[in-house]
PDB file of C-alpha atoms in Angstrom:
ATOM      1  CA  GLY O  16      12.342  12.945   5.710  1.00 68.00           C
ATOM      2  CA  ALA O  17       8.956  11.923   4.230  1.00 86.00           C
ATOM      3  CA  VAL O  18       7.487  10.421   7.365  1.00 93.00           C
ATOM      4  CA  VAL O  19       3.819   9.560   7.727  1.00 96.00           C
ATOM      5  CA  SER O  20       2.384   8.724  11.124  1.00 97.00           C
ATOM      6  CA  GLN O  21      -0.884   7.114  12.128  1.00 98.00           C
ATOM      7  CA  HIS O  22      -2.687   7.227  15.433  1.00 98.00           C
ATOM      8  CA  PRO O  23      -3.616   5.048  17.109  1.00 98.00           C
ATOM      9  CA  SER O  24      -1.442   2.112  16.066  1.00 97.00           C
ATOM     10  CA  TRP O  25      -4.113  -0.261  17.321  1.00 97.00           C
ATOM     11  CA  VAL O  26      -7.601   0.065  18.745  1.00 98.00           C
ATOM     12  CA  ILE O  27     -10.248  -2.277  20.112  1.00 98.00           C
ATOM     13  CA  CYS O  28     -13.824  -1.074  20.149  1.00 96.00           C
ATOM     14  CA  LYS O  29     -17.266  -2.490  20.757  1.00 97.00           C
ATOM     15  CA  SER O  30     -19.716  -3.149  17.981  1.00 97.00           C
ATOM     16  CA  GLY O  31     -21.860  -0.098  17.249  1.00 97.00           C
ATOM     17  CA  THR O  32     -19.333   2.497  18.346  1.00 97.00           C
ATOM     18  CA  SER O  33     -17.299   4.840  16.149  1.00 97.00           C
ATOM     19  CA  VAL O  34     -13.529   4.990  15.840  1.00 98.00           C
ATOM     20  CA  LYS O  35     -11.370   7.791  14.454  1.00 98.00           C
ATOM     21  CA  ILE O  36      -7.963   7.141  12.898  1.00 98.00           C
ATOM     22  CA  GLU O  37      -5.539   9.973  12.166  1.00 98.00           C
ATOM     23  CA  CYS O  38      -2.971  10.163   9.381  1.00 97.00           C
ATOM     24  CA  ARG O  39      -0.322  12.873   9.468  1.00 97.00           C
ATOM     25  CA  SER O  40       2.479  13.861   7.128  1.00 95.00           C
ATOM     26  CA  LEU O  41       5.195  15.003   9.504  1.00 95.00           C
ATOM     27  CA  ASP O  42       7.659  16.817   7.270  1.00 92.00           C
ATOM     28  CA  PHE O  43       5.880  17.548   4.007  1.00 92.00           C
ATOM     29  CA  GLN O  44       2.592  18.898   2.784  1.00 92.00           C
ATOM     30  CA  ALA O  45       0.073  16.536   1.292  1.00 93.00           C
ATOM     31  CA  THR O  46      -2.924  17.846  -0.601  1.00 91.00           C
ATOM     32  CA  THR O  47      -3.840  14.249  -1.355  1.00 94.00           C
ATOM     33  CA  MET O  48      -3.897  11.311   1.017  1.00 96.00           C
ATOM     34  CA  PHE O  49      -5.213   7.817   0.500  1.00 97.00           C
ATOM     35  CA  TRP O  50      -6.821   5.251   2.773  1.00 98.00           C
ATOM     36  CA  TYR O  51      -6.285   1.539   2.227  1.00 97.00           C
ATOM     37  CA  ARG O  52      -7.658  -1.511   4.006  1.00 97.00           C
ATOM     38  CA  GLN O  53      -5.825  -4.797   4.367  1.00 96.00           C
ATOM     39  CA  PHE O  54      -7.486  -7.974   5.649  1.00 94.00           C
ATOM     40  CA  PRO O  55      -5.285 -10.733   7.099  1.00 91.00           C
ATOM     41  CA  LYS O  56      -3.028 -12.380   4.522  1.00 89.00           C
ATOM     42  CA  GLN O  57      -4.455 -10.215   1.768  1.00 92.00           C
ATOM     43  CA  SER O  58      -3.302  -7.263  -0.244  1.00 94.00           C
ATOM     44  CA  LEU O  59      -3.977  -3.577   0.269  1.00 96.00           C
ATOM     45  CA  MET O  60      -7.190  -2.317  -1.270  1.00 96.00           C
ATOM     46  CA  LEU O  61      -7.737   1.368  -1.945  1.00 96.00           C
ATOM     47  CA  MET O  62     -10.782   2.649  -0.072  1.00 97.00           C
ATOM     48  CA  ALA O  63     -10.797   6.357  -0.813  1.00 96.00           C
ATOM     49  CA  THR O  64      -8.853   9.393  -1.914  1.00 95.00           C
ATOM     50  CA  SER O  65      -8.773  12.231   0.582  1.00 93.00           C
ATOM     51  CA  ASN O  66      -8.338  15.755  -0.806  1.00 91.00           C
ATOM     52  CA  GLU O  67      -7.612  18.759   1.370  1.00 91.00           C
ATOM     53  CA  GLY O  68     -10.491  21.176   1.333  1.00 88.00           C
ATOM     54  CA  SER O  69     -12.864  19.012  -0.679  1.00 89.00           C
ATOM     55  CA  LYS O  70     -14.912  15.843  -0.406  1.00 91.00           C
ATOM     56  CA  ALA O  71     -13.241  12.486  -0.467  1.00 94.00           C
ATOM     57  CA  THR O  72     -13.593  10.183  -3.452  1.00 95.00           C
ATOM     58  CA  TYR O  73     -14.596   6.644  -2.573  1.00 96.00           C
ATOM     59  CA  GLU O  74     -13.824   3.458  -4.483  1.00 95.00           C
ATOM     60  CA  GLN O  75     -16.683   1.322  -5.709  1.00 94.00           C
ATOM     61  CA  GLY O  76     -18.211  -0.715  -2.911  1.00 93.00           C
ATOM     62  CA  VAL O  77     -16.936   1.491  -0.069  1.00 95.00           C
ATOM     63  CA  GLU O  78     -19.758   3.125   1.910  1.00 95.00           C
ATOM     64  CA  LYS O  79     -19.066   6.822   2.265  1.00 94.00           C
ATOM     65  CA  ASP O  80     -21.531   7.171   5.149  1.00 95.00           C
ATOM     66  CA  LYS O  81     -19.779   4.451   7.080  1.00 96.00           C
ATOM     67  CA  PHE O  82     -16.201   5.552   6.447  1.00 97.00           C
ATOM     68  CA  LEU O  83     -16.118   9.305   7.002  1.00 97.00           C
ATOM     69  CA  ILE O  84     -13.017  11.085   5.759  1.00 96.00           C
ATOM     70  CA  ASN O  85     -11.979  14.592   6.690  1.00 94.00           C
ATOM     71  CA  HIS O  86      -8.866  16.280   5.283  1.00 93.00           C
ATOM     72  CA  ALA O  87      -8.798  19.425   7.331  1.00 86.00           C
ATOM     73  CA  SER O  88      -5.242  20.564   6.638  1.00 93.00           C
ATOM     74  CA  LEU O  89      -2.299  19.850   4.354  1.00 93.00           C
ATOM     75  CA  THR O  90      -0.828  17.477   6.948  1.00 95.00           C
ATOM     76  CA  LEU O  91      -3.819  15.703   8.460  1.00 96.00           C
ATOM     77  CA  SER O  92      -6.518  13.340   7.232  1.00 96.00           C
ATOM     78  CA  THR O  93      -8.865  11.410   9.484  1.00 97.00           C
ATOM     79  CA  LEU O  94     -10.891   8.274   8.842  1.00 98.00           C
ATOM     80  CA  THR O  95     -13.861   7.635  11.098  1.00 98.00           C
ATOM     81  CA  VAL O  96     -15.412   4.190  11.052  1.00 98.00           C
ATOM     82  CA  THR O  97     -18.996   4.751  12.166  1.00 97.00           C
ATOM     83  CA  SER O  98     -21.179   2.114  13.797  1.00 97.00           C
ATOM     84  CA  ALA O  99     -18.358  -0.381  13.598  1.00 97.00           C
ATOM     85  CA  HIS O 100     -19.099  -4.086  13.179  1.00 97.00           C
ATOM     86  CA  PRO O 101     -16.788  -7.095  13.563  1.00 97.00           C
ATOM     87  CA  GLU O 102     -16.435  -7.350   9.779  1.00 96.00           C
ATOM     88  CA  ASP O 103     -14.806  -3.890   9.845  1.00 97.00           C
ATOM     89  CA  SER O 104     -11.902  -5.390  11.784  1.00 97.00           C
ATOM     90  CA  SER O 105      -8.882  -4.862   9.571  1.00 97.00           C
ATOM     91  CA  PHE O 106      -5.534  -3.127   9.138  1.00 97.00           C
ATOM     92  CA  TYR O 107      -6.104   0.430   7.918  1.00 98.00           C
ATOM     93  CA  ILE O 108      -3.152   2.096   6.201  1.00 98.00           C
ATOM     94  CA  CYS O 109      -2.909   5.638   4.924  1.00 97.00           C
ATOM     95  CA  SER O 110      -0.513   7.136   2.433  1.00 96.00           C
ATOM     96  CA  ALA O 111       0.277  10.757   1.713  1.00 94.00           C
ATOM     97  CA  THR O 112       1.438  12.215  -1.579  1.00 91.00           C
ATOM     98  CA  ASP O 113       4.220  14.761  -1.294  1.00 88.00           C
ATOM     99  CA  ASP O 114       2.998  17.866  -3.135  1.00 84.00           C
ATOM    100  CA  GLY O 115       6.487  18.457  -4.489  1.00 82.00           C
ATOM    101  CA  SER O 116       7.556  15.032  -5.706  1.00 79.00           C
ATOM    102  CA  TYR O 117       4.262  13.163  -6.161  1.00 77.00           C
ATOM    103  CA  GLU O 118       5.804  10.271  -4.252  1.00 83.00           C
ATOM    104  CA  GLN O 119       3.418   8.378  -1.969  1.00 87.00           C
ATOM    105  CA  TYR O 120       4.605   7.551   1.516  1.00 92.00           C
ATOM    106  CA  PHE O 121       2.801   5.037   3.688  1.00 95.00           C
ATOM    107  CA  GLY O 122       1.985   5.214   7.352  1.00 97.00           C
ATOM    108  CA  PRO O 123       2.634   2.313   9.724  1.00 97.00           C
ATOM    109  CA  GLY O 124      -1.019   1.254   9.791  1.00 97.00           C
ATOM    110  CA  THR O 125      -3.748   1.004  12.431  1.00 98.00           C
ATOM    111  CA  ARG O 126      -5.055  -2.367  13.569  1.00 97.00           C
ATOM    112  CA  LEU O 127      -8.798  -2.115  14.288  1.00 98.00           C
ATOM    113  CA  THR O 128     -10.529  -4.912  16.161  1.00 98.00           C
ATOM    114  CA  VAL O 129     -14.280  -4.678  16.673  1.00 97.00           C
ATOM    115  CA  THR O 130     -15.697  -6.977  19.339  1.00 97.00           C
TER     116      THR O 130
ATOM    117  CA  GLY J  11     -11.469  -3.300  -6.760  1.00 59.00           C
ATOM    118  CA  GLN J  12      -8.910  -4.388  -9.305  1.00 70.00           C
ATOM    119  CA  GLN J  13      -5.885  -6.363  -8.219  1.00 77.00           C
ATOM    120  CA  LEU J  14      -2.775  -7.110 -10.174  1.00 92.00           C
ATOM    121  CA  ASN J  15      -1.728 -10.691 -10.904  1.00 95.00           C
ATOM    122  CA  GLN J  16       1.420 -11.296  -8.909  1.00 97.00           C
ATOM    123  CA  SER J  17       3.377 -14.539  -8.870  1.00 97.00           C
ATOM    124  CA  PRO J  18       4.553 -16.609  -7.264  1.00 97.00           C
ATOM    125  CA  GLN J  19       2.295 -16.426  -4.226  1.00 96.00           C
ATOM    126  CA  SER J  20       5.088 -17.718  -1.993  1.00 96.00           C
ATOM    127  CA  MET J  21       8.711 -18.763  -2.337  1.00 96.00           C
ATOM    128  CA  PHE J  22      10.815 -21.017  -0.152  1.00 96.00           C
ATOM    129  CA  ILE J  23      14.485 -20.494  -0.932  1.00 94.00           C
ATOM    130  CA  GLN J  24      17.906 -21.050   0.581  1.00 96.00           C
ATOM    131  CA  GLU J  25      19.967 -18.126   1.781  1.00 95.00           C
ATOM    132  CA  GLY J  26      22.192 -16.880  -1.022  1.00 96.00           C
ATOM    133  CA  GLU J  27      19.814 -17.824  -3.824  1.00 97.00           C
ATOM    134  CA  ASP J  28      18.430 -15.336  -6.299  1.00 97.00           C
ATOM    135  CA  VAL J  29      14.709 -14.519  -6.296  1.00 96.00           C
ATOM    136  CA  SER J  30      12.436 -13.452  -9.113  1.00 98.00           C
ATOM    137  CA  MET J  31       8.796 -12.359  -8.964  1.00 98.00           C
ATOM    138  CA  ASN J  32       6.534 -10.672 -11.458  1.00 97.00           C
ATOM    139  CA  CYS J  33       3.315  -8.788 -11.856  1.00 98.00           C
ATOM    140  CA  THR J  34       0.893  -8.448 -14.750  1.00 97.00           C
ATOM    141  CA  SER J  35      -2.104  -6.259 -15.371  1.00 95.00           C
ATOM    142  CA  SER J  36      -4.958  -6.193 -17.830  1.00 93.00           C
ATOM    143  CA  SER J  37      -4.649  -2.422 -18.049  1.00 92.00           C
ATOM    144  CA  ILE J  38      -1.799   0.012 -18.599  1.00 94.00           C
ATOM    145  CA  PHE J  39      -0.009   1.832 -15.806  1.00 95.00           C
ATOM    146  CA  ASN J  40       2.317   4.794 -16.075  1.00 94.00           C
ATOM    147  CA  THR J  41       4.174   3.954 -12.872  1.00 94.00           C
ATOM    148  CA  TRP J  42       5.120   0.600 -11.390  1.00 95.00           C
ATOM    149  CA  LEU J  43       6.251   0.301  -7.793  1.00 95.00           C
ATOM    150  CA  TRP J  44       7.614  -2.495  -5.638  1.00 97.00           C
ATOM    151  CA  TYR J  45       7.085  -2.549  -1.859  1.00 96.00           C
ATOM    152  CA  LYS J  46       8.109  -4.780   1.036  1.00 97.00           C
ATOM    153  CA  GLN J  47       5.842  -5.196   4.027  1.00 96.00           C
ATOM    154  CA  ASP J  48       6.855  -6.673   7.358  1.00 94.00           C
ATOM    155  CA  PRO J  49       4.147  -8.035   9.706  1.00 90.00           C
ATOM    156  CA  GLY J  50       2.084  -5.326  11.367  1.00 91.00           C
ATOM    157  CA  GLU J  51       3.733  -2.494   9.467  1.00 93.00           C
ATOM    158  CA  GLY J  52       3.031  -0.348   6.456  1.00 94.00           C
ATOM    159  CA  PRO J  53       4.649  -1.080   3.099  1.00 95.00           C
ATOM    160  CA  VAL J  54       8.075   0.364   2.392  1.00 93.00           C
ATOM    161  CA  LEU J  55       8.995   1.461  -1.117  1.00 92.00           C
ATOM    162  CA  LEU J  56      11.847  -0.525  -2.694  1.00 95.00           C
ATOM    163  CA  ILE J  57      11.921   0.599  -6.304  1.00 95.00           C
ATOM    164  CA  ALA J  58       9.862   2.994  -8.442  1.00 93.00           C
ATOM    165  CA  LEU J  59       9.694   2.718 -12.254  1.00 95.00           C
ATOM    166  CA  TYR J  60       8.420   5.583 -14.388  1.00 93.00           C
ATOM    167  CA  LYS J  61       9.127   4.686 -18.013  1.00 95.00           C
ATOM    168  CA  ALA J  62       8.261   1.678 -20.144  1.00 95.00           C
ATOM    169  CA  GLY J  63      11.346  -0.477 -20.606  1.00 95.00           C
ATOM    170  CA  GLU J  64      13.113   1.113 -17.636  1.00 95.00           C
ATOM    171  CA  LEU J  65      15.462  -1.151 -15.689  1.00 97.00           C
ATOM    172  CA  THR J  66      16.370   0.125 -12.224  1.00 97.00           C
ATOM    173  CA  SER J  67      18.548  -1.253  -9.460  1.00 97.00           C
ATOM    174  CA  ASN J  68      18.647  -0.591  -5.735  1.00 95.00           C
ATOM    175  CA  GLY J  69      21.482  -2.562  -4.194  1.00 97.00           C
ATOM    176  CA  ARG J  70      20.700  -6.245  -4.657  1.00 97.00           C
ATOM    177  CA  LEU J  71      17.272  -5.441  -6.084  1.00 98.00           C
ATOM    178  CA  THR J  72      16.572  -4.969  -9.776  1.00 98.00           C
ATOM    179  CA  ALA J  73      13.195  -4.187 -11.308  1.00 98.00           C
ATOM    180  CA  GLN J  74      11.949  -3.571 -14.818  1.00 97.00           C
ATOM    181  CA  PHE J  75       8.932  -1.759 -16.224  1.00 97.00           C
ATOM    182  CA  GLY J  76       7.566  -3.883 -19.049  1.00 96.00           C
ATOM    183  CA  ILE J  77       7.560  -2.398 -22.536  1.00 95.00           C
ATOM    184  CA  THR J  78       3.794  -2.917 -22.857  1.00 94.00           C
ATOM    185  CA  ARG J  79       3.276  -1.050 -19.555  1.00 94.00           C
ATOM    186  CA  LYS J  80       1.228  -4.007 -18.339  1.00 95.00           C
ATOM    187  CA  ASP J  81       3.894  -5.888 -16.415  1.00 96.00           C
ATOM    188  CA  SER J  82       6.920  -5.612 -14.183  1.00 98.00           C
ATOM    189  CA  PHE J  83       9.373  -7.930 -12.477  1.00 98.00           C
ATOM    190  CA  LEU J  84      11.552  -7.729  -9.382  1.00 98.00           C
ATOM    191  CA  ASN J  85      14.750  -9.684  -8.872  1.00 98.00           C
ATOM    192  CA  ILE J  86      16.630 -10.042  -5.603  1.00 98.00           C
ATOM    193  CA  SER J  87      20.161 -11.377  -5.848  1.00 97.00           C
ATOM    194  CA  ALA J  88      22.034 -13.303  -3.165  1.00 97.00           C
ATOM    195  CA  SER J  89      19.164 -13.359  -0.674  1.00 96.00           C
ATOM    196  CA  ILE J  90      19.862 -12.776   3.012  1.00 95.00           C
ATOM    197  CA  PRO J  91      17.695 -13.494   6.073  1.00 94.00           C
ATOM    198  CA  SER J  92      16.403  -9.915   6.345  1.00 94.00           C
ATOM    199  CA  ASP J  93      14.848 -10.242   2.886  1.00 96.00           C
ATOM    200  CA  VAL J  94      12.080 -12.322   4.476  1.00 96.00           C
ATOM    201  CA  GLY J  95       8.715 -10.633   4.157  1.00 96.00           C
ATOM    202  CA  ILE J  96       5.882  -9.965   1.761  1.00 97.00           C
ATOM    203  CA  TYR J  97       6.623  -8.167  -1.487  1.00 98.00           C
ATOM    204  CA  PHE J  98       3.915  -6.252  -3.312  1.00 97.00           C
ATOM    205  CA  CYS J  99       3.872  -4.768  -6.757  1.00 97.00           C
ATOM    206  CA  ALA J 100       1.682  -1.719  -7.336  1.00 96.00           C
ATOM    207  CA  GLY J 101       0.607   0.253 -10.374  1.00 95.00           C
ATOM    208  CA  ARG J 102      -0.486   3.829 -10.757  1.00 93.00           C
ATOM    209  CA  TRP J 103      -2.044   5.581 -13.732  1.00 90.00           C
ATOM    210  CA  GLY J 104      -1.599   9.252 -12.853  1.00 84.00           C
ATOM    211  CA  GLY J 105       0.689  11.028 -10.415  1.00 77.00           C
ATOM    212  CA  ALA J 106      -2.172  11.919  -8.097  1.00 79.00           C
ATOM    213  CA  ASP J 107      -3.893   8.524  -8.216  1.00 88.00           C
ATOM    214  CA  GLY J 108      -4.121   5.820  -5.596  1.00 92.00           C
ATOM    215  CA  LEU J 109      -2.277   2.557  -6.085  1.00 94.00           C
ATOM    216  CA  THR J 110      -3.541  -0.786  -7.323  1.00 95.00           C
ATOM    217  CA  PHE J 111      -1.680  -3.572  -5.551  1.00 96.00           C
ATOM    218  CA  GLY J 112      -0.775  -7.119  -6.453  1.00 96.00           C
ATOM    219  CA  LYS J 113      -1.693  -9.968  -4.147  1.00 94.00           C
ATOM    220  CA  GLY J 114       1.814 -10.233  -2.762  1.00 96.00           C
ATOM    221  CA  THR J 115       4.697 -12.711  -2.792  1.00 97.00           C
ATOM    222  CA  HIS J 116       5.613 -14.202   0.563  1.00 97.00           C
ATOM    223  CA  LEU J 117       9.369 -14.797   0.643  1.00 97.00           C
ATOM    224  CA  ILE J 118      10.627 -17.376   3.128  1.00 96.00           C
ATOM    225  CA  ILE J 119      14.325 -18.082   3.469  1.00 92.00           C
ATOM    226  CA  GLN J 120      15.408 -21.423   4.825  1.00 86.00           C
ATOM    227  CA  PRO J 121      18.692 -21.477   6.727  1.00 77.00           C
TER     228      PRO J 121
END
């Protein structure tokens, strides 16, 4: 149980285009999901908190107009990187909080490369 | 954003040796967590600590939640090759909060 999936697992896009990444909790409901970013050989940094049915909360320094988050259901959150640039290339990882246990479960990550 | 101070940054050990790593914070957390991350994958939870002073084991892994709530350590006994990877500590204030991660400890096991 407690599986979180991400799609796609990797994506290459051209500079200036937008990319959508999906995060799904497969066997539990998650009112709250989180998006993290991890640059090579670095730690995970929290980008934003995604709440079902309400606006996301962004960490300081994260542009909300560039990283659009939609939490349309209790099992799905999406992160859209708009007008992507090479410096947005990173490993994006989501986590979902089980509404029953408050445990956070991480997805396998999405490798974004912007050329 | 804030990062926790995790040390050592990397460890080169022989198979069978014990490993110890720790994490400190300038602020208090109510939950400390330890994760392992393999290349290209998401982190996997190893141990979760919920009370100050708590000592918890998971097989060969033992972790403690510091009494001040500003630190934690992880010990791995009798290391084996599959222990290779990057270990992260993480702290959380409230149950619905995101995690603050340490910078990671890269464990390398020499045959």
